[in-house]
Coordinates of C-alpha atoms in Angstrom, one line a residue:
M1 CA -3.5 3.7 19.7
I2 CA -4.2 3.5 16.0
R3 CA -7.6 2.2 15.1
D4 CA -7.1 1.9 11.3
S5 CA -3.5 0.8 10.6
I6 CA -4.1 0.7 6.8
S7 CA -5.3 4.3 6.6
D8 CA -2.4 5.4 8.8
M9 CA 0.1 3.6 6.6
L10 CA -1.3 5.1 3.4
T11 CA -1.4 8.6 4.9
R12 CA 2.2 8.4 6.1
I13 CA 3.4 7.3 2.6
R14 CA 1.3 10.0 0.9
N15 CA 2.7 12.7 3.3
A16 CA 6.3 11.5 2.9
T17 CA 6.1 11.5 -0.9
M18 CA 4.6 15.0 -0.9
V19 CA 7.7 16.4 1.0
R20 CA 10.1 14.1 -0.8
H21 CA 11.3 12.2 2.2
Q22 CA 13.6 9.2 1.5
I23 CA 12.3 6.9 4.3
V24 CA 9.0 6.6 6.2
K25 CA 8.3 4.7 9.5
I26 CA 5.1 2.8 9.8
P27 CA 3.8 0.5 12.6
Q28 CA 4.0 -3.2 11.6
T29 CA 0.9 -5.4 11.4
K30 CA 0.3 -8.5 9.3
T31 CA -1.7 -6.4 6.7
T32 CA 0.8 -3.5 6.5
K33 CA 3.7 -6.0 6.0
A34 CA 1.8 -7.8 3.3
M35 CA 0.9 -4.5 1.6
T36 CA 4.6 -3.4 1.9
L37 CA 5.7 -6.6 0.1
I38 CA 3.3 -5.9 -2.7
L39 CA 4.6 -2.3 -3.0
K40 CA 8.1 -3.7 -3.3
E41 CA 7.2 -6.4 -5.8
E42 CA 5.4 -3.8 -8.0
G43 CA 8.3 -1.3 -7.9
Y44 CA 6.6 1.5 -5.9
I45 CA 9.2 1.4 -3.1
S46 CA 12.9 0.4 -3.3
D47 CA 13.2 -1.6 -0.1
F48 CA 12.0 -2.0 3.4
E49 CA 13.1 -3.5 6.7
G50 CA 11.6 -4.2 10.1
F51 CA 12.8 -3.1 13.5
E52 CA 11.6 -3.0 17.1
E53 CA 11.5 0.1 19.3
K54 CA 10.2 0.1 22.8
H55 CA 8.4 -3.3 22.3
Q56 CA 6.6 -2.0 19.2
K57 CA 7.5 -3.3 15.7
Y58 CA 7.9 -0.9 12.9
L59 CA 8.7 -1.0 9.2
L60 CA 11.1 1.4 7.5
L61 CA 10.1 1.9 3.9
S62 CA 12.6 3.4 1.4
L63 CA 10.6 5.4 -1.1
K64 CA 11.5 5.6 -4.8
Y65 CA 11.9 8.8 -6.9
Q66 CA 12.8 9.2 -10.5
G67 CA 14.4 11.8 -12.7
Q68 CA 16.5 14.8 -11.8
K69 CA 13.5 16.6 -10.2
R70 CA 12.9 13.6 -8.0
Q71 CA 9.3 12.9 -9.0
P72 CA 7.8 10.2 -6.7
V73 CA 7.0 6.8 -8.2
I74 CA 3.8 6.8 -6.2
Q75 CA 1.7 9.5 -7.8
A76 CA -1.4 8.9 -5.7
I77 CA -2.8 6.5 -3.1
K78 CA -6.6 6.3 -2.6
R79 CA -8.2 4.3 0.2
I80 CA -11.3 2.5 -1.0
S81 CA -12.7 0.2 1.6
K82 CA -13.0 1.9 5.0
P83 CA -14.0 0.6 8.4
G84 CA -17.4 2.3 8.1
L85 CA -18.0 1.2 4.6
R86 CA -16.5 -2.0 3.3
I87 CA -16.3 -2.4 -0.5
Y88 CA -16.2 -6.0 -1.9
V89 CA -15.9 -7.2 -5.5
N90 CA -16.2 -10.6 -7.1
N91 CA -13.7 -12.0 -9.6
K92 CA -15.8 -10.6 -12.6
N93 CA -15.9 -7.0 -11.2
L94 CA -12.2 -6.6 -10.3
P95 CA -11.2 -2.9 -10.6
K96 CA -8.8 -1.6 -13.3
V97 CA -6.8 1.3 -12.1
L98 CA -5.8 3.8 -14.9
D99 CA -6.3 1.1 -17.5
N100 CA -4.0 -1.3 -15.6
L101 CA -1.2 1.3 -15.2
G102 CA -1.9 1.3 -11.5
I103 CA -2.8 -1.4 -9.0
A104 CA -5.6 -2.2 -6.7
I105 CA -4.7 -4.0 -3.5
L106 CA -7.3 -6.5 -2.3
S107 CA -7.7 -8.6 0.8
T108 CA -8.8 -12.1 -0.4
S109 CA -9.2 -15.6 1.1
K110 CA -5.6 -16.3 -0.2
G111 CA -4.1 -13.2 1.5
V112 CA -3.4 -9.7 0.3
L113 CA -3.1 -9.6 -3.5
T114 CA -3.1 -7.1 -6.3
N115 CA -6.0 -7.0 -8.8
H116 CA -3.8 -8.7 -11.4
Q117 CA -2.9 -11.6 -9.2
A118 CA -6.6 -11.9 -8.0
R119 CA -7.7 -12.0 -11.7
L120 CA -5.3 -14.8 -12.5
L121 CA -6.5 -16.8 -9.5
G122 CA -10.1 -16.1 -10.1
L123 CA -10.6 -14.5 -6.7
G124 CA -12.6 -11.6 -5.4
G125 CA -12.4 -9.8 -2.1
E126 CA -12.3 -6.5 -0.2
V127 CA -10.7 -3.6 -2.2
I128 CA -8.3 -1.9 0.2
C129 CA -6.8 0.8 -2.0
Y130 CA -5.7 2.0 -5.4
I131 CA -2.1 3.1 -6.1
W132 CA -0.7 4.7 -9.2

């Protein structure tokens, strides 16, 4: 049983990009599906699909690589808010990742959003992770 599904998801993606895998399988929860939608919208993954195996739902993420040397589009993923130490920000203190070249994923009252979307809506929330 996985206690922290978000950390598990980020670790699986990080490990898969390090060894240049094309797809990665992660357990599906509401939060991981919302984060996967954001990764697709922002162009960090090419596509995803859900499937069920032995009464457990999973997501298959198709990772993106660029160039002839297959450099991963996701250069780094950093978990910020952890179960032992939650990190919250208000709308005035939203993080900028690499001078807005990367994104921060936040859990807000309107759902899981990027820092850019939260800034437009004037929302704060829990900072889940940084991706660049």
